[in-house]
Coordinates of C-alpha atoms in Angstrom, one line a residue:
Chain A
M25 CA -6.2 54.8 92.7
V26 CA -9.7 55.8 93.5
Y27 CA -11.3 57.6 90.6
D28 CA -14.9 56.5 90.9
R29 CA -16.2 56.1 94.4
E30 CA -19.3 54.2 93.4
E31 CA -17.4 51.8 91.2
M32 CA -14.9 51.2 94.0
L33 CA -17.6 50.5 96.5
R34 CA -19.4 48.1 94.2
R35 CA -16.2 46.2 93.3
L36 CA -15.0 45.9 96.9
E37 CA -18.4 44.7 98.1
E38 CA -18.6 42.1 95.4
E39 CA -15.1 40.9 96.1
Q40 CA -15.9 40.8 99.8
K41 CA -18.8 38.5 99.1
T42 CA -17.2 36.2 96.6
G43 CA -13.5 36.2 97.3
R44 CA -12.9 36.6 93.6
Q45 CA -11.9 39.5 91.3
L46 CA -14.8 41.3 89.8
L47 CA -15.2 40.9 86.1
R48 CA -15.9 44.0 84.0
S49 CA -15.6 45.1 80.4
G50 CA -13.7 47.8 78.5
G51 CA -10.2 49.2 78.8
A52 CA -8.6 51.7 81.1
R53 CA -11.2 54.4 82.1
R54 CA -9.1 56.5 84.5
P55 CA -7.4 59.6 83.3
I56 CA -4.0 58.8 81.7
V57 CA -1.8 60.8 79.6
D58 CA -3.1 60.4 76.1
L59 CA -3.6 61.8 72.6
D60 CA -5.9 64.5 74.1
D61 CA -2.8 66.0 75.6
L62 CA -1.6 66.9 72.1
V63 CA -3.0 69.5 69.6
V64 CA -2.4 69.8 65.9
V65 CA -0.6 72.8 64.4
P66 CA 0.7 73.7 60.9
S67 CA 4.3 72.6 60.3
K68 CA 5.3 75.8 58.6
A69 CA 4.5 79.5 59.1
I70 CA 2.8 79.7 55.7
T71 CA 1.0 76.6 54.4
Q72 CA -1.2 76.0 51.4
G73 CA -3.3 73.0 51.7
P74 CA -3.7 70.9 48.6
R75 CA -7.2 70.1 47.3
E76 CA -6.9 66.4 47.6
I77 CA -5.3 64.6 50.5
G78 CA -4.2 61.0 50.2
T79 CA -5.4 58.5 52.8
D80 CA -4.2 55.1 51.5
V81 CA -1.7 52.7 53.1
S82 CA -0.2 49.4 52.0
I83 CA 1.1 46.6 54.2
G84 CA 3.6 44.1 52.7
L85 CA 5.1 46.2 49.9
E86 CA 8.7 45.7 49.2
R87 CA 8.9 42.6 51.3
Y88 CA 8.2 39.0 50.4
T89 CA 4.5 39.3 49.9
Q90 CA 2.8 38.5 46.6
H91 CA -0.5 40.1 47.7
P92 CA 0.1 43.2 49.9
L93 CA -2.8 44.6 51.9
H94 CA -4.0 47.8 50.3
L95 CA -6.1 49.9 52.7
E96 CA -7.9 52.9 51.2
V97 CA -7.9 54.6 54.7
P98 CA -5.5 54.4 57.6
I99 CA -8.2 53.0 59.8
Y100 CA -9.0 49.4 60.4
I101 CA -11.0 47.2 62.8
A102 CA -9.0 45.8 65.7
D103 CA -9.3 42.1 66.7
M104 CA -12.4 41.1 68.6
S105 CA -13.3 37.4 69.0
Y106 CA -16.5 35.4 68.5
G107 CA -17.9 34.8 72.0
E108 CA -16.9 38.3 73.0
I109 CA -19.1 39.6 70.3
G110 CA -21.8 37.7 68.3
R111 CA -22.0 36.4 64.7
S112 CA -24.1 39.4 63.6
A113 CA -21.7 41.8 65.1
K114 CA -18.7 40.2 63.4
A115 CA -20.5 40.1 60.1
A116 CA -21.3 43.8 60.4
L117 CA -17.7 44.7 61.3
A118 CA -16.5 42.7 58.2
L119 CA -19.1 44.4 56.0
G120 CA -18.4 47.9 57.3
A121 CA -14.7 47.5 56.8
A122 CA -15.1 46.0 53.4
L123 CA -17.3 48.9 52.3
A124 CA -14.7 51.4 53.6
G125 CA -11.9 49.6 51.8
T126 CA -10.0 48.5 54.9
M127 CA -9.2 45.4 56.9
V128 CA -10.4 43.6 59.9
L129 CA -7.9 41.9 62.3
C130 CA -9.7 38.7 63.2
G131 CA -10.1 37.6 66.8
H132 CA -9.6 34.1 68.1
G133 CA -11.3 31.2 66.4
Q134 CA -12.2 30.4 62.8
V135 CA -13.6 33.0 60.4
L136 CA -17.4 32.7 60.6
T137 CA -19.5 31.9 57.6
E138 CA -21.2 35.3 57.9
E139 CA -17.8 37.1 57.9
R140 CA -16.7 35.1 54.9
E141 CA -19.8 36.1 53.0
A142 CA -19.5 39.8 53.9
T143 CA -15.8 39.8 53.0
D144 CA -16.2 37.9 49.7
D145 CA -19.2 39.8 48.5
N146 CA -17.6 43.2 49.1
D147 CA -14.0 42.7 48.3
G148 CA -13.0 42.8 52.0
R149 CA -9.8 42.0 53.7
L150 CA -9.5 39.8 56.8
V151 CA -6.3 39.1 58.7
A152 CA -6.2 35.9 60.7
K153 CA -5.0 35.7 64.2
W154 CA -2.2 33.3 65.1
S155 CA -2.5 33.2 68.8
Q156 CA -1.2 31.6 71.9
G157 CA -4.2 29.3 72.0
R158 CA -4.1 28.6 68.3
F159 CA -7.9 28.4 68.1
G160 CA -9.2 27.4 64.7
N161 CA -5.8 27.9 63.1
D162 CA -6.0 25.2 60.4
I163 CA -4.5 26.0 57.0
A164 CA -7.9 26.4 55.3
N165 CA -8.8 29.2 57.6
L166 CA -5.4 30.9 57.2
E167 CA -5.5 30.6 53.4
F168 CA -8.9 32.3 53.2
C169 CA -7.6 35.4 54.9
H170 CA -5.5 38.2 53.4
G171 CA -2.9 38.3 56.0
V172 CA -2.0 36.7 59.3
C173 CA -1.1 38.4 62.6
I174 CA 1.1 36.6 65.2
D175 CA -0.4 37.7 68.6
M176 CA 2.4 38.2 71.1
S177 CA 0.4 40.4 73.5
A178 CA 0.3 39.3 77.1
S179 CA -3.3 39.3 77.9
H180 CA -4.5 36.3 80.0
A181 CA -8.2 36.4 79.1
V182 CA -11.2 34.2 79.5
L183 CA -12.6 34.5 76.0
V184 CA -15.8 32.6 76.4
P185 CA -16.8 31.3 79.9
T186 CA -18.3 27.8 80.0
D187 CA -21.6 29.0 81.3
I188 CA -22.4 31.0 78.1
S189 CA -20.4 28.8 75.6
T190 CA -22.3 27.1 72.8
K191 CA -21.8 24.4 70.2
E192 CA -21.0 27.1 67.7
V193 CA -18.3 28.6 69.9
S194 CA -16.7 25.1 70.4
E195 CA -16.7 24.6 66.6
A196 CA -15.2 28.0 65.9
F197 CA -12.5 27.5 68.6
G198 CA -11.9 23.8 67.8
I199 CA -12.4 22.7 71.4
P200 CA -14.7 20.1 72.8
R201 CA -18.2 21.3 74.0
G202 CA -18.3 22.5 77.5
F203 CA -14.7 23.6 77.7
Q204 CA -13.8 27.2 78.6
A205 CA -12.0 29.1 75.9
D206 CA -9.3 30.8 77.8
L207 CA -6.1 32.3 76.5
P208 CA -2.7 31.3 77.6
T209 CA 0.0 34.0 77.7
T210 CA 2.7 32.3 75.7
H211 CA 3.2 30.3 72.5
L212 CA 4.4 26.8 73.3
D213 CA 6.5 26.9 70.1
I214 CA 8.1 30.3 70.6
K215 CA 10.8 29.9 73.2
G216 CA 13.1 32.7 72.3
E217 CA 13.6 35.7 70.0
D218 CA 14.9 33.5 67.2
D219 CA 11.7 31.5 67.3
L220 CA 9.7 34.6 66.2
K221 CA 11.6 34.7 63.0
L222 CA 11.0 30.9 62.6
H223 CA 7.3 31.6 63.0
I224 CA 7.2 34.4 60.5
D225 CA 9.1 32.1 58.0
L226 CA 6.8 29.2 58.9
L227 CA 3.7 31.2 58.0
R228 CA 5.3 32.5 54.8
E229 CA 6.2 29.0 53.7
A230 CA 2.8 27.5 54.7
L231 CA 1.0 30.3 52.9
D232 CA 3.3 30.3 49.9
Y233 CA 4.6 33.8 50.4
K234 CA 1.2 35.2 49.3
V235 CA 0.1 37.4 52.2
P236 CA 1.7 39.8 54.8
V237 CA 2.7 38.6 58.3
L238 CA 2.0 41.0 61.1
V239 CA 3.1 40.8 64.7
K240 CA 1.1 42.2 67.6
F241 CA 2.4 43.3 71.0
S242 CA 0.9 44.9 74.1
G243 CA 3.0 47.3 76.3
G244 CA 6.3 46.7 78.1
E245 CA 9.8 46.4 76.6
V246 CA 8.4 48.1 73.4
Y247 CA 11.7 48.9 71.9
E248 CA 13.0 45.4 72.2
K249 CA 9.8 43.8 71.0
V250 CA 9.5 46.0 67.9
R251 CA 13.2 45.7 67.1
T252 CA 13.0 41.9 67.3
A253 CA 9.9 41.8 65.1
V254 CA 11.3 44.0 62.5
E255 CA 14.6 42.1 62.4
A256 CA 12.6 38.9 62.2
G257 CA 11.0 40.1 59.0
A258 CA 7.5 41.2 60.0
D259 CA 5.6 43.2 57.4
A260 CA 3.9 45.3 60.1
I261 CA 3.9 45.6 63.9
V262 CA 0.6 46.1 65.8
L263 CA 0.8 47.8 69.2
E264 CA -2.1 47.6 71.5
S265 CA -2.4 50.2 74.3
M266 CA -4.1 49.9 77.7
R267 CA -7.3 51.5 76.5
A268 CA -8.0 48.5 74.4
W269 CA -11.6 47.1 74.7
R270 CA -12.0 43.7 76.2
A271 CA -15.2 41.9 76.7
R272 CA -14.1 40.3 79.9
T273 CA -11.3 41.8 82.1
T274 CA -10.6 42.8 85.6
E275 CA -9.9 46.1 87.4
A276 CA -6.3 45.1 87.8
E277 CA -5.8 44.2 84.1
A278 CA -7.7 47.1 82.6
E279 CA -6.5 49.9 84.8
H280 CA -3.1 48.8 86.0
S281 CA -1.5 46.8 83.2
G282 CA -0.2 47.7 79.8
E283 CA 0.9 51.2 78.6
P284 CA -0.8 54.2 77.2
L285 CA -0.3 54.8 73.5
L286 CA 1.9 57.9 74.1
G287 CA 4.3 55.8 76.1
M288 CA 4.6 53.1 73.4
M289 CA 5.3 55.4 70.4
P290 CA 8.7 56.8 71.2
P291 CA 10.4 53.4 71.9
A292 CA 8.6 51.9 68.9
M293 CA 9.8 54.7 66.6
K294 CA 13.4 54.5 68.0
A295 CA 13.3 50.8 67.1
F296 CA 12.0 51.7 63.7
V297 CA 14.8 54.2 63.1
D298 CA 17.5 51.8 64.5
T299 CA 16.4 49.0 62.2
K300 CA 15.6 51.3 59.2
A301 CA 12.1 49.7 59.3
K302 CA 10.4 52.4 57.3
S303 CA 12.8 52.1 54.4
K304 CA 12.2 48.4 54.4
G305 CA 8.4 49.0 54.0
V306 CA 7.5 47.9 57.5
K307 CA 4.3 49.5 58.9
L308 CA 3.3 50.4 62.4
L309 CA -0.3 49.9 63.4
V310 CA -1.7 51.1 66.7
Q311 CA -5.0 50.3 68.4
G312 CA -6.8 50.5 71.7
G313 CA -9.6 52.9 72.6
R314 CA -9.2 55.3 69.6
T315 CA -12.5 57.1 69.0
S316 CA -11.9 60.1 66.6
G317 CA -10.3 61.3 63.4
A318 CA -8.2 63.6 65.6
D319 CA -6.9 60.5 67.4
V320 CA -6.0 59.0 64.0
F321 CA -4.2 62.1 62.8
K322 CA -2.2 62.4 66.1
A323 CA -1.3 58.7 66.1
L324 CA 0.0 59.0 62.5
A325 CA 1.9 62.2 63.4
L326 CA 3.6 60.2 66.2
G327 CA 4.7 57.6 63.6
A328 CA 1.9 55.1 63.1
D329 CA 0.7 54.1 59.7
A330 CA -2.8 53.1 60.6
V331 CA -5.1 53.0 63.6
G332 CA -7.4 50.2 64.7
L333 CA -10.8 50.8 66.1
D334 CA -12.4 48.7 68.8
I335 CA -15.0 50.3 71.0
A336 CA -15.6 53.0 68.4
A337 CA -16.3 50.2 65.8
L338 CA -18.7 48.5 68.2
I339 CA -20.5 51.8 68.7
G340 CA -20.6 52.1 64.9
I341 CA -22.6 48.9 64.7
G342 CA -25.0 49.7 67.6
C343 CA -23.2 49.5 71.0
K344 CA -24.7 52.0 73.5
L345 CA -22.0 51.5 76.2
A346 CA -24.2 49.5 78.5
G347 CA -21.0 48.2 80.1
V348 CA -22.3 44.6 80.4
C349 CA -20.1 42.9 77.7
H350 CA -18.7 40.6 80.3
T351 CA -22.1 39.1 81.1
G352 CA -22.7 38.1 77.5
K353 CA -26.1 39.8 77.7
C354 CA -25.6 43.0 75.7
P355 CA -29.1 44.6 75.3
Q356 CA -28.1 45.9 71.8
G357 CA -27.1 42.4 70.5
V358 CA -23.4 43.3 70.0
A359 CA -21.4 41.6 72.9
T360 CA -23.5 38.5 73.1
I361 CA -24.0 35.2 71.4
D362 CA -27.6 34.8 72.6
P363 CA -29.5 34.3 69.3
K364 CA -32.5 36.4 70.5
L365 CA -30.3 39.4 71.4
E366 CA -28.1 39.0 68.3
A367 CA -31.2 39.3 66.2
K368 CA -31.4 42.9 67.1
I369 CA -28.6 43.7 64.7
N370 CA -29.5 44.2 61.1
V371 CA -26.1 43.3 59.5
R372 CA -26.5 45.4 56.4
E373 CA -27.7 48.5 58.3
A374 CA -25.0 48.1 61.0
G375 CA -22.3 47.6 58.4
E376 CA -23.3 50.7 56.5
H377 CA -23.3 52.7 59.8
L378 CA -19.8 51.5 60.5
Y379 CA -18.8 52.5 56.9
N380 CA -20.2 56.0 57.6
L381 CA -18.3 56.2 60.9
I382 CA -15.0 55.3 59.2
N383 CA -15.6 57.8 56.5
A384 CA -16.4 60.5 59.0
M385 CA -13.3 59.8 61.0
T386 CA -11.2 59.8 57.9
D387 CA -12.7 63.2 57.0
E388 CA -11.7 64.5 60.4
A389 CA -8.2 63.3 60.0
V390 CA -8.0 64.7 56.4
H391 CA -9.4 68.0 57.7
L392 CA -6.5 68.2 60.2
A393 CA -4.0 67.2 57.5
G394 CA -5.3 70.1 55.4
Y395 CA -4.9 72.4 58.4
A396 CA -1.4 71.2 58.8
G397 CA -0.6 71.7 55.1
L398 CA -0.1 68.1 54.2
G399 CA -0.8 66.3 50.9
H400 CA -1.1 62.9 52.3
L401 CA -2.0 61.6 55.8
S402 CA 1.2 59.7 55.9
G403 CA 3.1 63.0 55.8
A404 CA 2.0 63.9 59.3
T405 CA 5.0 64.2 61.7
M406 CA 5.6 65.3 65.3
K407 CA 6.2 68.8 63.9
N408 CA 2.5 68.9 63.4
L409 CA 1.9 68.5 67.1
R410 CA 2.3 70.4 70.3
A411 CA 2.0 69.1 73.8
L412 CA -0.6 70.7 76.1
T413 CA 1.0 69.2 79.2
Y414 CA 4.5 68.8 80.5
D415 CA 3.9 65.0 80.9
A416 CA 2.9 64.6 77.3
A417 CA 5.9 66.6 76.2
A418 CA 8.3 64.6 78.4
I419 CA 6.9 61.2 77.3
T420 CA 6.8 61.9 73.6
G421 CA 9.4 64.5 72.8
V422 CA 6.7 66.6 71.1
R423 CA 7.3 70.3 71.5
L424 CA 5.7 71.8 74.7
L425 CA 3.2 74.5 73.9
G426 CA 4.5 78.0 74.7
F427 CA 8.1 76.6 75.3
D428 CA 7.8 75.6 71.6
R429 CA 10.7 73.2 71.9
S430 CA 11.2 69.7 72.9
L431 CA 12.0 69.3 76.6
P432 CA 15.8 69.1 77.4
M433 CA 15.8 65.3 77.9
W434 CA 14.9 64.9 74.2
V435 CA 17.6 67.2 72.9
H436 CA 20.6 65.1 71.9
Chain B
M106 CA 7.9 6.1 43.5
A107 CA 10.0 8.4 41.4
E108 CA 13.0 10.0 43.0
E109 CA 13.1 13.7 42.4
K110 CA 16.1 15.9 42.8
V111 CA 15.0 19.2 44.4
P112 CA 16.9 22.3 45.2
P113 CA 18.3 22.7 48.7
T114 CA 16.4 25.7 50.2
S115 CA 13.2 25.3 52.2
K116 CA 11.4 27.6 49.9
E117 CA 12.4 25.7 46.8
I118 CA 11.8 22.3 48.4
N119 CA 8.3 23.4 49.5
K120 CA 7.6 24.9 46.1
A121 CA 8.5 21.6 44.4
I122 CA 6.4 19.5 46.9
R123 CA 3.4 21.9 46.4
S124 CA 3.6 21.7 42.7
Y125 CA 3.5 17.9 42.9
A126 CA 0.5 18.0 45.3
D127 CA -1.3 20.6 43.1
A128 CA -0.8 18.3 40.1
N129 CA -2.6 15.6 42.1
K130 CA 0.5 13.4 42.1
K131 CA 0.2 10.7 44.7
S132 CA 3.8 10.7 46.0
V133 CA 7.0 12.6 45.9
S134 CA 10.4 11.5 47.2
I135 CA 13.2 13.8 48.3
D136 CA 16.6 12.4 48.5
R137 CA 18.1 14.5 51.2
I138 CA 17.6 17.6 53.3
K139 CA 20.1 19.2 55.7
N140 CA 18.5 20.8 58.7
N141 CA 16.0 22.7 56.6
N142 CA 13.3 24.3 58.7
H143 CA 9.6 24.3 57.7
I144 CA 9.7 21.4 55.3
A145 CA 6.3 20.2 53.9
V146 CA 4.2 22.7 55.8
G147 CA 0.6 23.6 55.2
L148 CA -0.1 20.8 52.8
D149 CA -3.8 20.2 52.4
K150 CA -3.7 17.6 49.5
P151 CA -3.5 13.8 50.1
V152 CA 0.1 13.6 48.8
K153 CA 2.7 11.2 50.2
V154 CA 6.0 12.9 50.8
T155 CA 9.0 10.8 51.7
I156 CA 12.3 12.2 52.7
E157 CA 15.0 9.6 52.4
R158 CA 17.7 11.2 54.5
G159 CA 17.7 14.0 57.1
P160 CA 17.9 15.5 59.4
A161 CA 15.0 17.9 59.1
G162 CA 15.1 21.2 61.0
D163 CA 12.2 22.8 63.0
F164 CA 8.5 22.7 62.2
F165 CA 8.7 19.7 59.9
G166 CA 5.1 19.0 58.7
A167 CA 3.6 22.0 60.6
L168 CA 0.0 22.9 59.7
N169 CA -0.4 19.6 57.8
A170 CA -4.0 19.2 56.7
G171 CA -4.1 16.0 54.8
A172 CA -0.7 14.9 53.5
T173 CA 1.3 11.8 54.6
L174 CA 4.8 12.8 55.5
I175 CA 7.6 10.3 56.1
M176 CA 11.0 11.4 57.5
N177 CA 13.8 8.8 57.5
G178 CA 16.1 10.5 59.9
N179 CA 15.9 12.9 62.9
A180 CA 13.9 16.0 63.0
G181 CA 14.1 19.2 65.0
R182 CA 11.6 21.0 67.2
F183 CA 7.8 21.4 66.8
V184 CA 7.2 18.5 64.4
G185 CA 3.6 18.7 63.2
S186 CA 2.8 21.9 65.1
T187 CA -0.8 23.0 64.6
M188 CA -1.6 20.1 62.3
S189 CA -5.3 19.4 61.7
A190 CA -5.3 16.2 59.5
G191 CA -3.0 13.7 57.7
E192 CA -0.2 11.7 59.1
I193 CA 3.5 12.3 60.0
R194 CA 6.0 9.5 60.6
V195 CA 9.5 10.3 61.8
N196 CA 12.0 7.4 61.8
G197 CA 14.4 9.0 64.2
D198 CA 14.6 11.3 67.2
V199 CA 12.9 14.6 67.4
G200 CA 13.4 17.8 69.4
E201 CA 10.9 19.4 71.9
G202 CA 7.4 20.3 71.1
L203 CA 6.3 17.2 69.1
G204 CA 2.7 17.7 68.1
V205 CA 2.0 20.9 70.0
Y206 CA -1.4 22.5 69.2
I207 CA -2.5 19.6 66.9
S208 CA -6.2 19.3 66.4
G209 CA -6.4 16.2 64.2
G210 CA -4.4 13.6 62.3
L211 CA -1.6 11.3 63.6
V212 CA 2.0 11.9 64.4
M213 CA 4.3 8.8 64.9
V214 CA 7.9 9.0 66.1
K215 CA 10.2 5.9 66.2
G216 CA 12.8 7.5 68.4
D217 CA 13.2 9.6 71.5
C218 CA 11.7 13.1 72.0
S219 CA 12.6 16.1 74.1
G220 CA 9.8 17.6 76.2
S221 CA 6.5 19.5 75.5
V222 CA 5.0 16.6 73.7
G223 CA 1.4 17.3 72.7
G224 CA 1.2 20.6 74.5
R225 CA -2.3 22.2 74.2
M226 CA -3.4 19.6 71.6
K227 CA -7.1 19.7 70.9
G228 CA -7.4 16.4 69.0
G229 CA -5.6 13.8 67.0
V230 CA -3.1 11.1 68.1
I231 CA 0.6 11.2 69.0
L232 CA 2.6 8.0 69.2
V233 CA 6.1 8.0 70.6
D234 CA 7.9 4.7 70.3
G235 CA 10.7 5.7 72.6
D236 CA 11.4 7.9 75.6
V237 CA 10.3 11.4 76.3
K238 CA 12.8 13.5 78.1
G239 CA 10.5 16.2 79.4
E240 CA 6.8 17.0 79.8
V241 CA 3.8 15.3 78.1
G242 CA 0.4 16.6 77.5
E243 CA 0.7 20.1 79.1
S244 CA -2.7 21.9 79.0
M245 CA -4.0 19.2 76.6
V246 CA -7.7 19.6 75.8
D247 CA -8.5 16.5 73.7
G248 CA -6.8 13.7 71.7
E249 CA -4.5 10.8 72.7
I250 CA -0.8 10.5 73.4
Y251 CA 1.0 7.1 73.5
V252 CA 4.5 6.7 74.9
T253 CA 6.1 3.2 74.8
G254 CA 9.1 4.3 76.8
D255 CA 9.9 6.4 79.9
V256 CA 8.7 9.9 80.6
T257 CA 11.0 12.1 82.8
G258 CA 8.9 15.3 83.0
T259 CA 5.4 16.2 84.2
I260 CA 2.6 14.2 82.7
G261 CA -0.7 16.1 82.1
G262 CA 0.2 19.4 83.7
D263 CA -3.0 21.5 83.7
L264 CA -4.7 18.7 81.8
R265 CA -8.2 19.7 80.6
G266 CA -9.1 16.6 78.7
G267 CA -7.8 13.8 76.4
R268 CA -5.9 10.7 77.4
I269 CA -2.2 9.9 77.9
F270 CA -0.9 6.3 77.7
V271 CA 2.5 5.5 79.1
A272 CA 4.2 2.0 79.1
G273 CA 7.5 2.9 80.7
K274 CA 8.6 4.6 83.9
M275 CA 7.1 7.9 84.8
P276 CA 7.5 10.4 87.6
E277 CA 5.1 10.9 90.5
L278 CA 1.8 12.3 89.1
H279 CA 0.2 15.5 90.2
D280 CA -3.2 15.6 91.9
N281 CA -4.9 16.9 88.8
V282 CA -4.5 13.5 87.0
K283 CA -5.2 9.9 87.9
V284 CA -3.7 6.7 86.6
R285 CA -5.4 3.4 85.9
P286 CA -4.8 0.1 83.9
L287 CA -6.2 -0.1 80.4
G288 CA -9.7 -1.4 79.7
T289 CA -10.5 -3.9 77.0
K290 CA -11.3 -1.2 74.3
E291 CA -8.2 0.8 75.2
L292 CA -6.0 -2.3 75.0
E293 CA -7.5 -3.1 71.6
A294 CA -6.6 0.4 70.4
V295 CA -3.0 -0.1 71.6
K296 CA -2.8 -3.5 69.9
D297 CA -4.1 -2.0 66.6
Y298 CA -1.4 0.7 66.7
N299 CA 1.2 -1.9 67.5
G300 CA 0.0 -4.0 64.6
R301 CA 0.3 -1.0 62.3
F302 CA 3.5 0.5 63.5
K303 CA 5.4 -2.4 65.1
F304 CA 6.5 -0.7 68.3
R305 CA 10.2 -1.4 68.8
K306 CA 9.8 -2.0 72.5
F307 CA 7.1 -4.6 72.3
Q308 CA 8.1 -8.0 71.0
T309 CA 5.0 -9.8 72.5
Q310 CA 1.4 -8.8 72.8
E311 CA 1.5 -9.4 76.5
A312 CA 4.0 -6.6 77.0
L313 CA 1.4 -4.2 75.8
N314 CA -0.2 -4.7 79.3
D315 CA 2.5 -2.4 80.6
F316 CA 0.6 0.6 79.3
R317 CA -1.3 2.7 81.9
L318 CA -3.8 5.4 81.2
I319 CA -3.4 8.9 82.7
E320 CA -6.5 11.2 82.5
K321 CA -8.0 14.1 84.3
S322 CA -9.0 13.3 87.9

């Protein structure tokens, strides 16, 4: 699909010269059916908004977890890895999240010293990644964190190319110097559906049933994936849509793989209903390109419990959308591990800016909740939404504006 | 070594082991487990855990970070997965995925293994005193794997680094790896391991010359 002639020309000329796919950064940029195709409406003819609207969410309640994750807001920081972004950027994300009373899903590799300090000093919460590459996944790193997320998403990414890798990257990833940190698509020790339960139980046993275990998926077979994870005993499911930010990706991956959030929610919610997941305390987290409190409210209304920020969080700490993350030469010092560029980030200042941003987005979502007549953000439902387009109504089952009913394929 | 009777579930067995380790006890012995998964996982204290009779289920000793674990009997899949330090010895056969993702420590099996031995390992040592019915060293980054017997599957598929030593029969190697006889230092290392673990297949020191080294070409 041609959506940007200049971009297309640049890409094809580069590929013509090199014979290789052109690297780029970011998620899907082309117009796809998304949360902007929905609007918020009151759920009753007469509503009276309460003065205070609750925003908190807990992960791990009513399950096997001694220390559930309590988030003061239904917004968290999505997983971004060292090497994709720098030490200062990671520290600023940890600080901003901690100040806002929420969590960071860690990227690949060990938790950095700067992240530990920002988290420890401000009562923060980090969730370790248990990925297909198993980078830096020793027990000490897992025990430091407040949760662990089994990454089952299918991205095949070059996390840190050899030409920009450093001794620090090798140490964080637990690989020899000079090796490229690239991500395999499968876990060698998860061979079938039953093995996911074995992994959840393994992490519970290894961490002495102290912290929640999350499972993350990207698009495709969403119903089956979510159902499997809930039945396997996950405390929360994380769904990543095709708008998710990546430091290094290709046109094919970013624009033509994965699913938009709107397409993932209905099968995920059907799996939740079929497995009685909500009554078991299982939470649904969604992430990938969300940039506003309106996004947050609409995602919650579609059934999510919390929303992860990626590019918005990077903007919160100083990103100016230069679009050069894949080169490792971010002029703002965010998507780089070059010490000179990284030095442009003042961690305290950037963390406070991110804290402000999370507060502002929470306020936006709360404002919409008040408009919809809710007492808590978790009370948002599809009744609080209308679809502006036929496609959005057909994909989600949200009532089509004007028609004011769900489309016939959703009426059972 | 005092023999302790412990309850049968994995959670209870692990709780008992952890309480001994946290109390800085040097060793704990478990009389019997019956296919329990996740036994002795995530231990970061230098405690010695001996299981007198098995079999163990899957993920025995996974995420080990300093303990010495001895299993007298067979074990299931993914023994020592994602281990970073310590030692695991299994006196019996094990399932697939022995030592996948390990980054340090030593895993020793006196018996046969199914495939996926040492897949994506980033460090440490795996010793198999027996045959491997499947792949060895898939996408391995660093570390060493020793197999005294035969290997039936691919050796070093997508090998990035590290070294694989095989003494028995092996299939035709792919172009990404090369094979050569052992040098003096490498032979010394094999002899040291033989002295320590008494490989079943090698009754004489000369027989150790059967080992060949497979590494990235």
